[in-house]
Coordinates of C-alpha atoms in Angstrom, one line a residue:
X292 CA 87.2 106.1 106.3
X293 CA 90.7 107.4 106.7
X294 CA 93.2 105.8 104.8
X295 CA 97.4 105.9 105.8
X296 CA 100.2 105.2 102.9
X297 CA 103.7 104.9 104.3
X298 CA 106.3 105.4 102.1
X299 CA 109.3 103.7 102.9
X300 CA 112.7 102.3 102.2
X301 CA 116.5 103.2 102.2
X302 CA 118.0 106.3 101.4
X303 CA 118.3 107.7 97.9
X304 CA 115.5 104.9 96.7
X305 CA 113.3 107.8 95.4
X306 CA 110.4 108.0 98.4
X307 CA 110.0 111.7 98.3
X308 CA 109.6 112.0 94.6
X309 CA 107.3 109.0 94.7
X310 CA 105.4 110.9 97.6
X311 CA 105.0 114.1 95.4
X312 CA 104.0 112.2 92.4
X313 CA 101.4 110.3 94.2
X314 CA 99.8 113.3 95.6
X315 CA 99.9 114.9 92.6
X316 CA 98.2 112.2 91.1
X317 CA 95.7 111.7 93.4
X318 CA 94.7 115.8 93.4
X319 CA 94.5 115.3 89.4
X320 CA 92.0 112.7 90.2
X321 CA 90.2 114.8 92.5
X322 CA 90.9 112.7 95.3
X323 CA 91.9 114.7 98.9
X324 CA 95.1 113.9 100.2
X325 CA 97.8 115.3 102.0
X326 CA 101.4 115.0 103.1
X327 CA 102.6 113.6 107.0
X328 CA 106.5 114.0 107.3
X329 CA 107.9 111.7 109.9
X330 CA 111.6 112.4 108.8
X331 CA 112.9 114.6 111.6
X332 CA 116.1 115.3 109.3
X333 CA 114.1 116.6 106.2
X334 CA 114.8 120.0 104.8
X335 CA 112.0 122.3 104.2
X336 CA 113.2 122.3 100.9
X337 CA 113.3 118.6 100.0
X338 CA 109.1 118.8 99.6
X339 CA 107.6 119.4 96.7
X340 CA 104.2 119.6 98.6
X341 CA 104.0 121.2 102.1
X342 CA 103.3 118.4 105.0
X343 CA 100.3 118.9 106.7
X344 CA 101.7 117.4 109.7
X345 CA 105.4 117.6 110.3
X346 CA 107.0 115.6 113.3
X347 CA 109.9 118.7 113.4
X348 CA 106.9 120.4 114.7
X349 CA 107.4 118.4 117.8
X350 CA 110.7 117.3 117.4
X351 CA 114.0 117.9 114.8
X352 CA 117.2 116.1 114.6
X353 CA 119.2 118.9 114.3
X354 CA 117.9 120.0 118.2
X355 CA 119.0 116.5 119.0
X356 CA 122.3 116.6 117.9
X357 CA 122.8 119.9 119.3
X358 CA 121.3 119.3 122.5
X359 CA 122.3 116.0 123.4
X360 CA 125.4 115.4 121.3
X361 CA 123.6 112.3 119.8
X362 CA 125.1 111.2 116.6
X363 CA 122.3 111.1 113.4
X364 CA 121.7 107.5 113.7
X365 CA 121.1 107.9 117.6
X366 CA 119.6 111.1 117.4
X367 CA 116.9 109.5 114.9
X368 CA 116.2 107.1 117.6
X369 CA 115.3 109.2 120.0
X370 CA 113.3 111.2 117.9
X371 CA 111.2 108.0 117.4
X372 CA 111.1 107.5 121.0
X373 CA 110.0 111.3 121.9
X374 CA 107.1 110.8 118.8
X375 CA 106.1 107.3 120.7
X376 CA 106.0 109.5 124.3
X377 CA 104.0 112.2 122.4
X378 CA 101.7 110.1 120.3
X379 CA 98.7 112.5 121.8
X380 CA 100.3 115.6 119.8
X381 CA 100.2 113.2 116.6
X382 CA 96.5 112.0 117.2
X383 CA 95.3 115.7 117.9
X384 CA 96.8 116.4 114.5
X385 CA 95.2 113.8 112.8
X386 CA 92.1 114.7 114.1
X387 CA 90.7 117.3 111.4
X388 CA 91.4 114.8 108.5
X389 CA 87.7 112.9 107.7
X390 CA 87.5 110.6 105.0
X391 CA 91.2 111.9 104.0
X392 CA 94.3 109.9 102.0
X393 CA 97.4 110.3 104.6
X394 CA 101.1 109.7 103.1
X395 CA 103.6 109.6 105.4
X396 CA 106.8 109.9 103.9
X397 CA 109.4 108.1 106.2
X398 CA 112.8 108.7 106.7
X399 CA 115.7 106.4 105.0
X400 CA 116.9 104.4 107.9
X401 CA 116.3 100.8 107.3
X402 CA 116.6 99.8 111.2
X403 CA 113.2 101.9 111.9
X404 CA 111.1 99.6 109.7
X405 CA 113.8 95.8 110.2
X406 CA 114.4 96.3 114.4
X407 CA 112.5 99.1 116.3
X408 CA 109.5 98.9 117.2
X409 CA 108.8 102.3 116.8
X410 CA 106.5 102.0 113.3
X411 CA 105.1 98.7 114.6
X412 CA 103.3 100.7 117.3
X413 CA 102.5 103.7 115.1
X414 CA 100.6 101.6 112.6
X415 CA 98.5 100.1 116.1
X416 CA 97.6 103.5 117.2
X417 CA 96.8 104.8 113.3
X418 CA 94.6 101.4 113.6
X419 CA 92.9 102.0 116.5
X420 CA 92.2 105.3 115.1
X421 CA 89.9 103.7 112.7
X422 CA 92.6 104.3 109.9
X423 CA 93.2 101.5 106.7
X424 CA 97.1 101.1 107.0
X425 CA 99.4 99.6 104.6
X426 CA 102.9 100.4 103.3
X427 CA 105.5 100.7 100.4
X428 CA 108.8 100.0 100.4
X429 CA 111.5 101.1 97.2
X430 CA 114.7 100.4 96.4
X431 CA 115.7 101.4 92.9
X432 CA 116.6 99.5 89.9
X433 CA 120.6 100.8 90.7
X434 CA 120.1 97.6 93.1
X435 CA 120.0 95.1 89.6
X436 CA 124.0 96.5 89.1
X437 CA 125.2 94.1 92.0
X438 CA 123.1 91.3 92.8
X439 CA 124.6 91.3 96.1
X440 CA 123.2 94.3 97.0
X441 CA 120.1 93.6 95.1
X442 CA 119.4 90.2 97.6
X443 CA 120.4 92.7 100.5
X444 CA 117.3 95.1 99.6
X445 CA 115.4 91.7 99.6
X446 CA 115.9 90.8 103.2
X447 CA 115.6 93.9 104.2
X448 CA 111.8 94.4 102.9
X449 CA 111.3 91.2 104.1
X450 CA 112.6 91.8 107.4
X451 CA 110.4 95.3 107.3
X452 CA 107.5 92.9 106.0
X453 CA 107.6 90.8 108.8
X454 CA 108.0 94.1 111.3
X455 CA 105.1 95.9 110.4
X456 CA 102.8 93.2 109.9
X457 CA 100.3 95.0 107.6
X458 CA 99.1 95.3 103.5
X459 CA 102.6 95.7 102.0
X460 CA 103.8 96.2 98.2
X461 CA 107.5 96.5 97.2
X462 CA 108.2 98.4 94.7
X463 CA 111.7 98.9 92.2
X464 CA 111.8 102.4 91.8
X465 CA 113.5 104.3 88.8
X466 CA 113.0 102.2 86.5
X467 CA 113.5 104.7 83.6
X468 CA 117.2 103.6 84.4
X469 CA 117.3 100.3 82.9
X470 CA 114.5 100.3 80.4
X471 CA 114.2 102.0 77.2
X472 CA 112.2 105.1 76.0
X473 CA 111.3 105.2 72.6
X474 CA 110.4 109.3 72.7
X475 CA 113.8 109.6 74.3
X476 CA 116.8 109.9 71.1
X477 CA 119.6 108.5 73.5
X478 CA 116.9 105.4 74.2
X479 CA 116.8 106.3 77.5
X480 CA 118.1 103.7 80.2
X481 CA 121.0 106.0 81.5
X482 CA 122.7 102.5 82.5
X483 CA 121.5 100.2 79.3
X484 CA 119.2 98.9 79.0
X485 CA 117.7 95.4 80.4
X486 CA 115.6 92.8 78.4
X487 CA 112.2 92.2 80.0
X488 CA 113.1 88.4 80.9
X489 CA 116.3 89.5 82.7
X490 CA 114.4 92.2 84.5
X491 CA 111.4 90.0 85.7
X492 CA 114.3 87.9 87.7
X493 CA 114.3 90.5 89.9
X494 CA 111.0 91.8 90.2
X495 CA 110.3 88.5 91.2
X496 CA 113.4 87.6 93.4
X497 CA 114.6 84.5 91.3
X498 CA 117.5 83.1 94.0
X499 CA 119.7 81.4 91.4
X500 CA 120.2 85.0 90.7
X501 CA 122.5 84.8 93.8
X502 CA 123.8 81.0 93.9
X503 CA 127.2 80.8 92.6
X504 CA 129.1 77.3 91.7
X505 CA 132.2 76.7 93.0
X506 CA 135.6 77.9 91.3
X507 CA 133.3 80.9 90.3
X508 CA 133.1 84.5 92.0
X509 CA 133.5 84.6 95.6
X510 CA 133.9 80.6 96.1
X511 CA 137.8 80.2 95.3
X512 CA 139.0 83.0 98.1
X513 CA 136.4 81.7 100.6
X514 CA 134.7 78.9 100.1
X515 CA 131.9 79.4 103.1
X516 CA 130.9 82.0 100.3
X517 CA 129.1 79.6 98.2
X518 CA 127.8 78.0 101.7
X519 CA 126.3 81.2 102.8
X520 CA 124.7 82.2 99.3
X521 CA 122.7 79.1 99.6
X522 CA 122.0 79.6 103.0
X523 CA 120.4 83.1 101.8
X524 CA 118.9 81.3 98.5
X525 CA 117.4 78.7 100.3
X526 CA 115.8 81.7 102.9
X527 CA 113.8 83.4 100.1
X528 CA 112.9 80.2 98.2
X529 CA 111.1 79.0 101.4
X530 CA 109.4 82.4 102.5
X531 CA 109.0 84.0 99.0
X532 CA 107.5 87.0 100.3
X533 CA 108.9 89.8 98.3
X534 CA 108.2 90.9 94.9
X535 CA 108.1 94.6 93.4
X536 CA 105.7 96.5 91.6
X537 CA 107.9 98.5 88.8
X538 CA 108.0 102.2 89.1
X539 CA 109.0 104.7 86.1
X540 CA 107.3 108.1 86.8
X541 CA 108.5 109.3 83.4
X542 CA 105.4 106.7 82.3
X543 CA 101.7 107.7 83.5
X544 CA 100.8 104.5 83.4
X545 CA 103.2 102.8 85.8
X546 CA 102.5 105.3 88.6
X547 CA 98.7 104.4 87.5
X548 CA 99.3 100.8 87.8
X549 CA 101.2 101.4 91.6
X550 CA 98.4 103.2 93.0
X551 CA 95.8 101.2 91.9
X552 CA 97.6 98.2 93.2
X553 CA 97.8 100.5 96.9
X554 CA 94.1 101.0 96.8
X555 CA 93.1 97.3 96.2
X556 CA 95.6 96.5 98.8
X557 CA 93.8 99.1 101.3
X558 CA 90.3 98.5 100.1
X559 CA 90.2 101.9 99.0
X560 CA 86.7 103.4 98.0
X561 CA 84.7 99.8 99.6
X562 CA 82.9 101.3 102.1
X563 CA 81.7 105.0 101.2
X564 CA 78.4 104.9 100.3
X565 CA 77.3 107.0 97.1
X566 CA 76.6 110.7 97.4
X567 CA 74.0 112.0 96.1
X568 CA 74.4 115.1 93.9
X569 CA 73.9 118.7 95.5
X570 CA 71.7 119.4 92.5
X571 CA 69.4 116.3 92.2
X572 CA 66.4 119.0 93.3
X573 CA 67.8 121.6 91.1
X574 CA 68.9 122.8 87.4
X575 CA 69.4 119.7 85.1
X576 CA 67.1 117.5 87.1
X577 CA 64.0 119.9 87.3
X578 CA 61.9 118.0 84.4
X579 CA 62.7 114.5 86.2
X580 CA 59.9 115.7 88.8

């Protein structure tokens, strides 16, 4: 069984650290796995681990721009289109990885996973494949400084929830930021630290986070301020879809505690059957006959 890990999320949440610290992980723990780049913009230099599979083999954004004058947000578009035309280049790729742990790192747009249809129709084909598919998405614990922001990282991994339509976990990323580290002698938390109760509000969304009373921010300029912050607040209460997994890499066991949460999510492991050791006939097991 093949399993596929996309890492997603917007730009500057931490998915390509993550992606390097979950390989790593799972190599330390013996495990095969292996990097897919699908961000036509990377830099060979922005990997910690070389991709197996890199779609600037086929296709690279800087030969889009170039070629066809297409700004980056366009040019990312089409490179998405030309993967979709190619998907046989992708599939012959994937076809020397057996019983392998694929993680595609994904590029930082937020319309690719919230309007195209271009992952959608990826994850089919990985599917039909006979791969196990599910996917992250981060934002980072920066998002806690302005709720705002914060509630517009919610709709968006909802909105990339309801796109993709597969095993999905959400998860706050950097949370070293915002919560102390005893072994650290500045405390750590580079921005203060939060208590536990105020960060669990936004682990799990809590939308009074965002409703405002009147005469208060926002409502005395423009009242339809306060109409539309209910609007949004009465949104998540009703579909309360997204919570996050918290991620500090500087702690073993948080990136423990994400992966195992991926697994369960994927069924990791369920259906191997046991293998039998190469030396059952041989060595150690000689006086068992």
């Amino acid at each position: 069984m093949r399993y596929a890990v996309f890492v997603t999320g917007p730009a500057g949440a931490g998915k390509s650290t993550f992606t390097a610290a979950f390989l790593n992980h799972l190599r330390v723990s013996r495990r095969t796995a292996h990097l897919v780049n699908l961000d036509p913009a990377a830099a060979p230099t922005s990997f910690e681990v070389e991709p197996i599979i890199d779609i600037k083999d086929l296709v690279s954004l800087e030969d889009v721009m170039t070629e066809l004058e297409y700004g980056p947000n366009g040019g990312l578009v089409y490179c998405f289109e030309y993967l979709m035309q190619n998907m046989d280049w992708l599939e012959e790729e994937l076809g020397g990885y057996e019983d392998e742990y694929l993680i595609f790192d994904c590029p930082g747009q937020i319309e690719l996973y919230t309007h195209h249809p271009f992952l959608p129709t990826l994850v089919h084909n990985l599917q039909r494949l006979g791969m196990r598919v599910c996917a992250t998405y981060l934002i980072e614990s920066q998002f806690m400084e302005d709720r705002y922001k914060f509630f517009s990282g919610v709709l968006s991994a909802m909105s990339a929830m309801v796109n993709l339509e597969i095993p999905w976990i959400n998860i706050m990323s950097k949370m070293d930021l915002v919560t102390a580290n005893s072994e650290d002698e500045s405390g750590g938390a580079r921005n203060g630290p939060r208590l536990r109760k105020d960060i669990a509000r936004y682990l799990d969304p809590d939308p009074l986070l965002l409703a405002t009373r009147r005469n208060q921010e926002g409502n005395k300029e423009n009242p339809r301020f306060h109409a539309l912050n209910q609007a949004i607040v009465q949104l998540i209460e009703d579909h309360p879809l997204v919570s996050f997994l918290p991620l500090d890499l500087t702690n073993p066991d948080s990136l423990e505690t994400v992966i195992s949460h991926i697994d369960f999510t994927m069924q990791y492991g369920e259906d191997e059957e046991p293998k039998e050791p190469h030396d059952l006939d041989e060595g150690d097991f000689q006086d068992l006959e």
